[in-house]
mmCIF file of C-alpha atoms and ligand atoms in Angstrom:
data_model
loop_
_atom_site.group_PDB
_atom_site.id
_atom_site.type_symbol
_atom_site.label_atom_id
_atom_site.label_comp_id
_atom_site.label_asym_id
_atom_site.label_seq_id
_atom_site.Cartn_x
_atom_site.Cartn_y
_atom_site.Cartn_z
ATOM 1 C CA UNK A 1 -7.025 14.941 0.746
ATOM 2 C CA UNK A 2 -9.221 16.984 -1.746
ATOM 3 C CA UNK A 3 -10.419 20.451 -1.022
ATOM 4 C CA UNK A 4 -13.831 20.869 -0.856
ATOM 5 C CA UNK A 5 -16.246 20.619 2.061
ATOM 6 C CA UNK A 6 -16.883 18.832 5.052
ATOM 7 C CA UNK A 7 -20.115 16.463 5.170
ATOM 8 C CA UNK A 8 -21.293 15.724 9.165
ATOM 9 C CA UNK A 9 -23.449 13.211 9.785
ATOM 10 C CA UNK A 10 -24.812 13.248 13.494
ATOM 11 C CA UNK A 11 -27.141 13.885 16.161
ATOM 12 C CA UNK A 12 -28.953 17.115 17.322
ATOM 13 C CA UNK A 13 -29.579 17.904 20.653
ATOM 14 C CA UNK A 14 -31.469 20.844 22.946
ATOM 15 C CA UNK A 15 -29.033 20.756 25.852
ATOM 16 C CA UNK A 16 -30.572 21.463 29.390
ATOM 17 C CA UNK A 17 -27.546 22.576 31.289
ATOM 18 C CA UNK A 18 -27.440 22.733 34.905
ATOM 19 C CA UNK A 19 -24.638 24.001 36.879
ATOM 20 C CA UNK A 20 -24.215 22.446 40.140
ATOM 21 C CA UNK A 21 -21.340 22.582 43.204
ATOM 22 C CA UNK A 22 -21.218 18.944 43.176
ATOM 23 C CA UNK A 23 -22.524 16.185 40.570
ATOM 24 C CA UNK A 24 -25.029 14.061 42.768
ATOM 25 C CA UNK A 25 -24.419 11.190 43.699
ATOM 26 C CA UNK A 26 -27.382 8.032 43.005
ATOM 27 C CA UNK A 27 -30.543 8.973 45.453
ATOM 28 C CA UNK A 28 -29.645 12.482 46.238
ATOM 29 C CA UNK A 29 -30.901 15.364 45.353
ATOM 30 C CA UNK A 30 -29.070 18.440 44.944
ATOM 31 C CA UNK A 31 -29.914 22.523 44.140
ATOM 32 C CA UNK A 32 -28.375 23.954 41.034
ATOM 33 C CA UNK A 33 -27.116 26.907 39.918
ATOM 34 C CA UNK A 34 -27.079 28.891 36.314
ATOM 35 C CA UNK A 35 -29.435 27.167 34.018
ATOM 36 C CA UNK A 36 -29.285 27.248 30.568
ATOM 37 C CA UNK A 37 -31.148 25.523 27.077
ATOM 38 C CA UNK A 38 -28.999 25.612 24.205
ATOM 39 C CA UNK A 39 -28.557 23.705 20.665
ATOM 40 C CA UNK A 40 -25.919 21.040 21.127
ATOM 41 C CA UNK A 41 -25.609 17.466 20.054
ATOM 42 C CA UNK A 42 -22.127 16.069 18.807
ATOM 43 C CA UNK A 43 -23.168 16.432 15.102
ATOM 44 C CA UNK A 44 -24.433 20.234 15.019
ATOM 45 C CA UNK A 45 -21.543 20.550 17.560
ATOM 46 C CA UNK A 46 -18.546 19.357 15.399
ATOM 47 C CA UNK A 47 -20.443 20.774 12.595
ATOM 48 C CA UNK A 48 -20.321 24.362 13.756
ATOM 49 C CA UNK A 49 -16.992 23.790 15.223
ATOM 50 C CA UNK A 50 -15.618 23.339 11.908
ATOM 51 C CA UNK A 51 -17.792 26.083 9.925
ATOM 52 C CA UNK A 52 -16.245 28.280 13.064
ATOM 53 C CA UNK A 53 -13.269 27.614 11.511
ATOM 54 C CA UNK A 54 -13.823 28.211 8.383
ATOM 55 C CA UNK A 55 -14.850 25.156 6.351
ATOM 56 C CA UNK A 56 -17.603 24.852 4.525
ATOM 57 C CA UNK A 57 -20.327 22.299 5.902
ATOM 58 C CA UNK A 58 -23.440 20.368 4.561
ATOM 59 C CA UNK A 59 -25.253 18.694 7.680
ATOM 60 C CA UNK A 60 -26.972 14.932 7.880
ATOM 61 C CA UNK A 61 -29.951 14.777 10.542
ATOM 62 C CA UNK A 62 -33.048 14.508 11.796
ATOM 63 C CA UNK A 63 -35.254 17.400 14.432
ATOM 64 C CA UNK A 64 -38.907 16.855 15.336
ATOM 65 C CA UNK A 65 -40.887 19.858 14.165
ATOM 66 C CA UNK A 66 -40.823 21.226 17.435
ATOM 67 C CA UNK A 67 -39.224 24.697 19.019
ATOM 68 C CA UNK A 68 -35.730 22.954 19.772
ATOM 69 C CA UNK A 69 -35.659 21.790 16.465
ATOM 70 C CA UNK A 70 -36.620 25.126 15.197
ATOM 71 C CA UNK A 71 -33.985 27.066 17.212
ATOM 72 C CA UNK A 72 -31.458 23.969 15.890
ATOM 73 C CA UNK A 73 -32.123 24.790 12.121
ATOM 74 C CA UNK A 74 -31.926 28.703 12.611
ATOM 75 C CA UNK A 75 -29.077 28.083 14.621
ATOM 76 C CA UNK A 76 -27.083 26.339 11.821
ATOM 77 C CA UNK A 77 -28.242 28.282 9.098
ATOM 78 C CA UNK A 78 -26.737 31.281 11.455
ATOM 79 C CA UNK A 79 -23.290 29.236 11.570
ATOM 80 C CA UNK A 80 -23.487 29.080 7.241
ATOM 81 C CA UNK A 81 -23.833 25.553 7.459
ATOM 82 C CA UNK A 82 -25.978 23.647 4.295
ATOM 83 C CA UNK A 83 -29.211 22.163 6.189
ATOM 84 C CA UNK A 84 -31.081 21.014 2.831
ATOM 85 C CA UNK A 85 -30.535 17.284 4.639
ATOM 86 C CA UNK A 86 -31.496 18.252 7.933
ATOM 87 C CA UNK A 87 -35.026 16.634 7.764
ATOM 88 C CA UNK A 88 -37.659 17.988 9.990
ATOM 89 C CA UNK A 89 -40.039 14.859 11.588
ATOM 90 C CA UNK A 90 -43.559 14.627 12.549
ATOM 91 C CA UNK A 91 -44.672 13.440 15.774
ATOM 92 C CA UNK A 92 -40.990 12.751 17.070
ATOM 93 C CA UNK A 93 -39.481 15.587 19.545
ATOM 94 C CA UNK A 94 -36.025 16.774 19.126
ATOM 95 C CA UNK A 95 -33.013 15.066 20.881
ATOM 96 C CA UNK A 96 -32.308 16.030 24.511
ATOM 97 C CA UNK A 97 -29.012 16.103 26.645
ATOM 98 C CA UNK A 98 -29.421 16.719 29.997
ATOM 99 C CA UNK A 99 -25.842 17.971 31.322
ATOM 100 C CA UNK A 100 -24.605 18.654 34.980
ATOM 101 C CA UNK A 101 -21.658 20.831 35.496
ATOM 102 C CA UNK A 102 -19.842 20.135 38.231
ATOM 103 C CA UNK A 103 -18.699 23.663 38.994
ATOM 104 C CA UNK A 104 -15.549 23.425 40.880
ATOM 105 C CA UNK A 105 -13.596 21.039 38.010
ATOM 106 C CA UNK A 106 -15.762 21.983 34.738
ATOM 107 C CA UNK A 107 -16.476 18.320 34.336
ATOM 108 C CA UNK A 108 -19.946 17.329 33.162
ATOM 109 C CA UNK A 109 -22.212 13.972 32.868
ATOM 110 C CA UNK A 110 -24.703 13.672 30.575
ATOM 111 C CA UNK A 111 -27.790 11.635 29.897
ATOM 112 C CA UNK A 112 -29.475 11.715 26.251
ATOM 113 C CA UNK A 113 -33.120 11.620 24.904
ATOM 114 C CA UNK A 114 -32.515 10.095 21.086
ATOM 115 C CA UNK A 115 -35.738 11.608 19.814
ATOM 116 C CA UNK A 116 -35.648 12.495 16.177
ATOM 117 C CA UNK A 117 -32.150 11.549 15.991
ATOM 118 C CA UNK A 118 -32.909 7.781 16.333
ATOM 119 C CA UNK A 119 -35.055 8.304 12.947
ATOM 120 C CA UNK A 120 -31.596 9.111 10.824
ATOM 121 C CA UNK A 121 -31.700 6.748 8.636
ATOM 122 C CA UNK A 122 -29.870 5.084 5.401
ATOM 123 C CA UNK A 123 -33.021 6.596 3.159
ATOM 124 C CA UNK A 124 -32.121 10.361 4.481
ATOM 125 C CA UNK A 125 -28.048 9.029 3.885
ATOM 126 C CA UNK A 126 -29.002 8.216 0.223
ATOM 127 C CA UNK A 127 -31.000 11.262 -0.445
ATOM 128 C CA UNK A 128 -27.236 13.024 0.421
ATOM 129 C CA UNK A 129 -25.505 10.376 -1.502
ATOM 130 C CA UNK A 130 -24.317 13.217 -3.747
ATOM 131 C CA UNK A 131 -23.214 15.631 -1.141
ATOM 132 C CA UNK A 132 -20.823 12.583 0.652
ATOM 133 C CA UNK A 133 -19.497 11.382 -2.479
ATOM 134 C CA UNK A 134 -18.197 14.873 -3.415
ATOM 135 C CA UNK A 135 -17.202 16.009 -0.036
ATOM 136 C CA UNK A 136 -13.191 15.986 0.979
ATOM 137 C CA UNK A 137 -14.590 14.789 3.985
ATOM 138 C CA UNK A 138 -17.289 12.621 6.104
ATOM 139 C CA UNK A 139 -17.315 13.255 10.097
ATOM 140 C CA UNK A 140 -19.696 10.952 11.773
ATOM 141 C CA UNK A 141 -20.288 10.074 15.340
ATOM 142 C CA UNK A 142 -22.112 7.452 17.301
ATOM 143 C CA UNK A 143 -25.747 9.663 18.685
ATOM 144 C CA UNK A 144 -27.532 8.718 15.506
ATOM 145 C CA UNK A 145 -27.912 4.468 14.654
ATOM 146 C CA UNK A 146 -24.890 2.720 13.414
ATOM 147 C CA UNK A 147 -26.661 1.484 9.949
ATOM 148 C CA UNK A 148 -26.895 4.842 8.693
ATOM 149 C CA UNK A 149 -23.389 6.281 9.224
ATOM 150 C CA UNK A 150 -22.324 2.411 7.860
ATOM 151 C CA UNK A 151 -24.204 3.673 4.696
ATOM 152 C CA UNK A 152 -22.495 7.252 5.094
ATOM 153 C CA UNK A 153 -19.014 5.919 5.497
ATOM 154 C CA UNK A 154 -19.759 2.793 2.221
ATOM 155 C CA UNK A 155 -20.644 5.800 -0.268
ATOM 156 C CA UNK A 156 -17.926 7.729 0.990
ATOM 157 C CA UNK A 157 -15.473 4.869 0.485
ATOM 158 C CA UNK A 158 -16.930 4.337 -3.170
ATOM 159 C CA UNK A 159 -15.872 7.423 -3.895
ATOM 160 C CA UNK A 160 -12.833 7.860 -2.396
ATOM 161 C CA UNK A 161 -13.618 10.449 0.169
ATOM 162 C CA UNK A 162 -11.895 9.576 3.822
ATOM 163 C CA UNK A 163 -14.057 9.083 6.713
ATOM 164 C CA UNK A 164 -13.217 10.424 10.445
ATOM 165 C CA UNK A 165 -15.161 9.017 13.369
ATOM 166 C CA UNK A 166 -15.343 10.178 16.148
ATOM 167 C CA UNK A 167 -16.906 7.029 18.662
ATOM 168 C CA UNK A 168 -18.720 8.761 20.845
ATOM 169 C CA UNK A 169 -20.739 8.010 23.202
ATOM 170 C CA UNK A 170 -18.627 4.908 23.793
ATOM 171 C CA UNK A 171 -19.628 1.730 22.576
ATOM 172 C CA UNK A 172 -18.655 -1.485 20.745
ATOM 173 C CA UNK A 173 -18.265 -0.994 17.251
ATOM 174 C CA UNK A 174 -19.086 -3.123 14.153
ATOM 175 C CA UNK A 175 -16.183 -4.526 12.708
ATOM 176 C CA UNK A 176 -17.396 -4.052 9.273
ATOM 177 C CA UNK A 177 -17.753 0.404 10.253
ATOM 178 C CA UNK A 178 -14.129 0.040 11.924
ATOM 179 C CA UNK A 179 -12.829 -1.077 8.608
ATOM 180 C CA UNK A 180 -14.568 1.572 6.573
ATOM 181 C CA UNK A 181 -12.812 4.408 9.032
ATOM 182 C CA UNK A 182 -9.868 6.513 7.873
ATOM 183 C CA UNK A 183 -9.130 8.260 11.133
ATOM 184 C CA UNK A 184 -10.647 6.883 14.235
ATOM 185 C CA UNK A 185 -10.750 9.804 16.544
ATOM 186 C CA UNK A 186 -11.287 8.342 20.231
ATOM 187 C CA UNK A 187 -11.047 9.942 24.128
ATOM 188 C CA UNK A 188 -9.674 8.141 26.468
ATOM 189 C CA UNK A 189 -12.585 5.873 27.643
ATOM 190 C CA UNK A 190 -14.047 5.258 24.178
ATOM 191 C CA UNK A 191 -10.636 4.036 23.366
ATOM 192 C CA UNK A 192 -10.954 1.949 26.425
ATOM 193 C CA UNK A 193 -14.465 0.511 25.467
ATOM 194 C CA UNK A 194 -13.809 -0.079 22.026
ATOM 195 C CA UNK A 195 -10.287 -2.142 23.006
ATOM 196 C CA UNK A 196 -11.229 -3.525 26.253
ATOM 197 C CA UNK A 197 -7.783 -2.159 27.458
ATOM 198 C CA UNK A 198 -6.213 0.453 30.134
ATOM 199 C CA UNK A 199 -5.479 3.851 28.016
ATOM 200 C CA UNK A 200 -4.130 5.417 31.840
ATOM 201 C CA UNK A 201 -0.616 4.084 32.315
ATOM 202 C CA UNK A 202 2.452 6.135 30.115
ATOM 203 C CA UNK A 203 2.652 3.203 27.426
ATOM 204 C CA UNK A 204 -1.010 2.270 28.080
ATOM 205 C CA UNK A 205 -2.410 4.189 24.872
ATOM 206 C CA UNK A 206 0.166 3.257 22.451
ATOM 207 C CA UNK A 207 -1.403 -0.724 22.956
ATOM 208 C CA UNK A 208 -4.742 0.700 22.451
ATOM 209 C CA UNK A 209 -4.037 2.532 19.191
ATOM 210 C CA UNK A 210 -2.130 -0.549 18.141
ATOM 211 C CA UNK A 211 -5.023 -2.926 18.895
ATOM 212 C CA UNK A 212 -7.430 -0.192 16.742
ATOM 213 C CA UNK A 213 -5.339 -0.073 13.760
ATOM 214 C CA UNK A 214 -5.205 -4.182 14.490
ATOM 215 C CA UNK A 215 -9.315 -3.940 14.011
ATOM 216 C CA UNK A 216 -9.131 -2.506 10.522
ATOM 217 C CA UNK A 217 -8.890 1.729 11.272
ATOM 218 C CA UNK A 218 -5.971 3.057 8.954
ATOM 219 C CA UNK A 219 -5.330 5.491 11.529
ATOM 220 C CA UNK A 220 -6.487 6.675 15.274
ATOM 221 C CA UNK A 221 -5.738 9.783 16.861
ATOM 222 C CA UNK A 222 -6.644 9.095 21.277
ATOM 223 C CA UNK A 223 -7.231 12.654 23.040
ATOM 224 C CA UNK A 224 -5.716 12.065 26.462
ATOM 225 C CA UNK A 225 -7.673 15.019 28.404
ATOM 226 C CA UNK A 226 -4.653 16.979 30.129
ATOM 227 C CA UNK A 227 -2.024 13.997 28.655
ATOM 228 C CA UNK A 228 -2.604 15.811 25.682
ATOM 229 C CA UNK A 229 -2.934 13.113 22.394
ATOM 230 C CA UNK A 230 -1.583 10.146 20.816
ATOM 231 C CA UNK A 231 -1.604 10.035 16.819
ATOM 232 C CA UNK A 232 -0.637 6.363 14.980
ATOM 233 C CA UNK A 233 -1.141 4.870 11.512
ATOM 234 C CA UNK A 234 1.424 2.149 9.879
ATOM 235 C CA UNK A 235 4.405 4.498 9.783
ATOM 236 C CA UNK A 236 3.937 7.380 11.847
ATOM 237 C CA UNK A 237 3.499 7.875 15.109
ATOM 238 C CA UNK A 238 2.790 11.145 17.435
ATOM 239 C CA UNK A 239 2.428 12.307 20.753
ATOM 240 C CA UNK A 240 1.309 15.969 21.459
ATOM 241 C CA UNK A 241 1.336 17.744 25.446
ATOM 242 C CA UNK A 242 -1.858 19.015 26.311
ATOM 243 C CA UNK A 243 -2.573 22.861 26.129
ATOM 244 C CA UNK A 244 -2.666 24.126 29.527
ATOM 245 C CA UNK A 245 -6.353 25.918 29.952
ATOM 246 C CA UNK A 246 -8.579 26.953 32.943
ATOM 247 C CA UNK A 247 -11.460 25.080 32.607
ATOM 248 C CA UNK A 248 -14.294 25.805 33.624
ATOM 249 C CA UNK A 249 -17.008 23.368 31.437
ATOM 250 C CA UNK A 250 -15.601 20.293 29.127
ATOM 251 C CA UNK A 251 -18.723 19.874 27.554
ATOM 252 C CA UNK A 252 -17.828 20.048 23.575
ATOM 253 C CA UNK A 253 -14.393 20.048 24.093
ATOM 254 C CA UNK A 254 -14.454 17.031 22.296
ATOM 255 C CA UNK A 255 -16.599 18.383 19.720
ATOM 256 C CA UNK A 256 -14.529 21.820 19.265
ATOM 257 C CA UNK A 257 -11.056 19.450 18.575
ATOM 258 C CA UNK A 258 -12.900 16.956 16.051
ATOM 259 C CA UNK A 259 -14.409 20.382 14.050
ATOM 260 C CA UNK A 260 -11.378 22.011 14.303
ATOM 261 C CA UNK A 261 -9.342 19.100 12.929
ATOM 262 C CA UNK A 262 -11.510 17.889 10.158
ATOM 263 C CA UNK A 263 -11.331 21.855 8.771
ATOM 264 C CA UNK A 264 -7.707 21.579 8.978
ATOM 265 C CA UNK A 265 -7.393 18.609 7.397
ATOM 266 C CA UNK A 266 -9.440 19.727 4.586
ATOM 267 C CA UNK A 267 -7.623 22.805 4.259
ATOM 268 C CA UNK A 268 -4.643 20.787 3.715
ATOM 269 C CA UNK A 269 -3.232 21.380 6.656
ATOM 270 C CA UNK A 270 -0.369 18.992 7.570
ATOM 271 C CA UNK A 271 -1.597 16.308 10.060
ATOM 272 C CA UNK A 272 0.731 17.838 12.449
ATOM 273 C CA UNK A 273 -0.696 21.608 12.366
ATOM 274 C CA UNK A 274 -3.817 20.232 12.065
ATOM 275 C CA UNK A 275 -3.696 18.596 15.674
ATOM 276 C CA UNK A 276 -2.011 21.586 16.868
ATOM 277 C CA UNK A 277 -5.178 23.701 15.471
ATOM 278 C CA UNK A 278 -7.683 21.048 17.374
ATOM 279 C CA UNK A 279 -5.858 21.553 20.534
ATOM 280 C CA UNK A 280 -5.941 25.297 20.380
ATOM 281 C CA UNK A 281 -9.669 25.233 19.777
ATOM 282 C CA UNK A 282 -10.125 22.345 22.233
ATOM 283 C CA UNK A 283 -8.657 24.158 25.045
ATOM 284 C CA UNK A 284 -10.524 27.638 23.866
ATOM 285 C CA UNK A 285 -13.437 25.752 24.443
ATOM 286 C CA UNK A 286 -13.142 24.511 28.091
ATOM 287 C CA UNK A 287 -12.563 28.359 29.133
ATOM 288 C CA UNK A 288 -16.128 28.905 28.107
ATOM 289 C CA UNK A 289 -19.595 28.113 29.575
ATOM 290 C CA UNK A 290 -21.739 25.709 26.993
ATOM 291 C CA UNK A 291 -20.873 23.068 24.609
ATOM 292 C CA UNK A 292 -21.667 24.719 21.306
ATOM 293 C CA UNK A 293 -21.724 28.040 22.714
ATOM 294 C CA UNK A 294 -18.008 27.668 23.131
ATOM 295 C CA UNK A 295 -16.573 26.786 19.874
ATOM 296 C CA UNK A 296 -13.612 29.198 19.006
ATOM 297 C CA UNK A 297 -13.461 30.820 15.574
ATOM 298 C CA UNK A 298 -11.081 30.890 13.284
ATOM 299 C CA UNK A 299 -9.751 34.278 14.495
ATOM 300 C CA UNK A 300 -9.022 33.392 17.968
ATOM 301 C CA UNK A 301 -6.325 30.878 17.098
ATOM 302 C CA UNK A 302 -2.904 31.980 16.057
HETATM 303 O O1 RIB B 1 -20.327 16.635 23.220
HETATM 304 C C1 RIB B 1 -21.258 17.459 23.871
HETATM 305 C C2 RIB B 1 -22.637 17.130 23.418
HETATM 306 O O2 RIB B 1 -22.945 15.832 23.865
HETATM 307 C C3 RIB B 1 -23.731 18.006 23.983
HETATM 308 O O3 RIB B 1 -23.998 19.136 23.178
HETATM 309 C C4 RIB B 1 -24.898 17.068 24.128
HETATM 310 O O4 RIB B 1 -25.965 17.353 23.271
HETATM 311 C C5 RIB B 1 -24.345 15.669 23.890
HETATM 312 O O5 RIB B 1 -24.704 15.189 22.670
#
C-alpha cells in the first residue's frame, strides 16, 4: 500500500443518545437516564477514529446548514481532518441517529434520519476525484446511497488505490461494488445479511468469508464481537481472540476498529499488527460513554 492519506466517504450524524435500564420493547414506553447530543455518523466516526490515530484524513459528505451540521464541521476541523468536500446543503437538515443504551450490557439500537446524507452524491464524488485517486486509501460505508461510493470505489480502482468497506448498516450489496472492494470489513450480522448464512457456530464464519471472497471481495476481515475476528483472502487466513474489555456502550466500536485499521494499514503496518491495533482501539472504545466521543488516540495504545 502507498503512504499517503486516508479518503472517507460516509454519512454524518447528530446522535441523540439516551441511556436507559432496559431497551423497550414494541408499545412500551420507558424513562431514560443520561442524555446526550453528540456528532456521530459512521463516516465522521471512522474518520476521526483514524485521524485519532494519527493518519491524515480528507472527508466526503453532505450536512444541512443547520446547528448539527455546524457543530459536525467544527468538530472535524478540531480532529485535523480536510473538510473542503464536506458540502453544506440548503433546505435539508443534518442526519440523525437516535441511540438507546441499554445500560446494564452497553448494547445499543439505533434508528437513522438520512437527511443531508441521502444528498451525497457522484457530482460531490467527482468534485474529490483528485483527493481519491491520490489517497493510499478509500474507507466507505453504507449511510450515504450506494451510487456514490460505486463512483468513489471506480476512481479509486482507476488509480490503483485499495478500497475498504465497511457494510454497514447491513444490507444486500451490488455485485458490481462487491467486486470493486479490496477489504470487505463486515460484523457479524452484516456478514450474515450479505451471505444469507449463520456466522454463530465455531466454523460458521469461515463459510461466510469464503462465500464473500466467492462474490468478488479480494479479501474480508468478520469482527466476531467477544469471538474476536476472522481475516481471509486467497492464501491467508487469520483468526484473532477478542480483547477482553468492560463495556459499558458499543456504539462506534465498530467505527473505532475500521479507523484504527485503515491508519494502520496506511502506515504500513503489517496486516497482522494492524488488526491487533483495531482491536486495541475497538475495545478502548466500549469502556467509554458515546460513539465518537470514545475513539482512543494514538497514545493510549501500546
Ligand atoms: O456506528 C455508530 C454510529 O452509527 C453512530 O454515531 C450513529 O450516528 C450511527 O450512524
Amino acid at each position: 500500500m502507498r503512504q499517503g492519506h486516508v479518503v472517507v466517504l460516509g454519512s454524518v450524524n447528530v446522535d441523540l443518545v439516551l441511556r436507559c435500564a432496559a431497551l423497550p420493547v414494541a408499545g412500551q414506553t420507558v424513562k431514560g437516564g443520561d442524555f446526550q447530543r453528540l456528532t456521530g455518523g459512521k463516516g465522521a466516526n471512522q474518520a476521526v477514529a483514524a485521524a485519532r490515530m494519527g493518519a491524515a484524513v480528507r472527508f466526503v459528505g453532505a450536512v444541512g446548514a443547520d446547528e448539527s451540521g455546524r457543530d459536525a464541521r467544527d468538530q472535524l476541523r478540531a480532529e485535523g481532518i480536510d473538510i473542503r468536500h464536506l458540502k453544506e446543503l440548503r433546505d435539508v437538515a443534518t442526519g440523525a441517529a437516535m441511540i438507546l443504551v441499554d445500560e446494564p450490557s452497553g448494547q445499543n439500537c439505533i434508528a437513522l434520519y438520512e437527511g443531508a446524507n441521502a444528498h451525497v452524491d457522484t457530482a460531490l464524488v467527482d468534485c474529490a476525484a483528485d483527493d481519491i485517486a491520490s489517497a493510499a486509501l478509500l474507507v466507505c460505508q453504507l449511510e450515504t446511497p450506494v451510487a456514490a461510493t460505486l463512483q468513489a470505489a471506480r476512481i479509486a480502482r482507476a488509480a490503483g488505490v485499495p478500497v475498504l468497506l465497511n457494510p454497514a448498516p447491513a444490507m444486500p450489496l451490488d455485485a458490481a461494488l462487491l467486486a470493486s472492494v479490496d477489504i470487505l470489513v463486515p460484523n457479524e450480522s452484516e456478514a450474515m445479511v450479505l451471505t444469507g448464512q449463520s456466522v454463530a457456530g465455531a466454523s460458521d464464519p469461515d463459510h461466510a468469508l469464503d462465500t464473500l471472497l466467492g462474490k468478488g471481495a479480494r479479501s474480508v476481515l468478520i469482527t466476531l464481537g467477544a469471538d474476536g475476528v476472522l481475516y481471509g483472502d486467497r492464501e491467508t487466513r487469520l483468526r484473532r481472540e477478542a480483547h477482553v474489555a468492560q463495556a459499558i456502550d458499543t456504539s462506534g466500536a465498530g467505527d473505532a476498529f475500521i479507523g484504527a485499521f485503515a491508519a494502520a494499514l496506511v502506515s504500513r503496518a503489517p496486516l497482522e499488527r494492524a488488526i491487533d491495533l483495531a482491536q486495541r482501539a475497538a475495545s478502548i472504545s466500549v469502556t467509554r460513554r458515546g460513539a465518537m466521543a470514545s475513539l482512543a488516540h494514538a497514545c493510549e495504545i501500546a
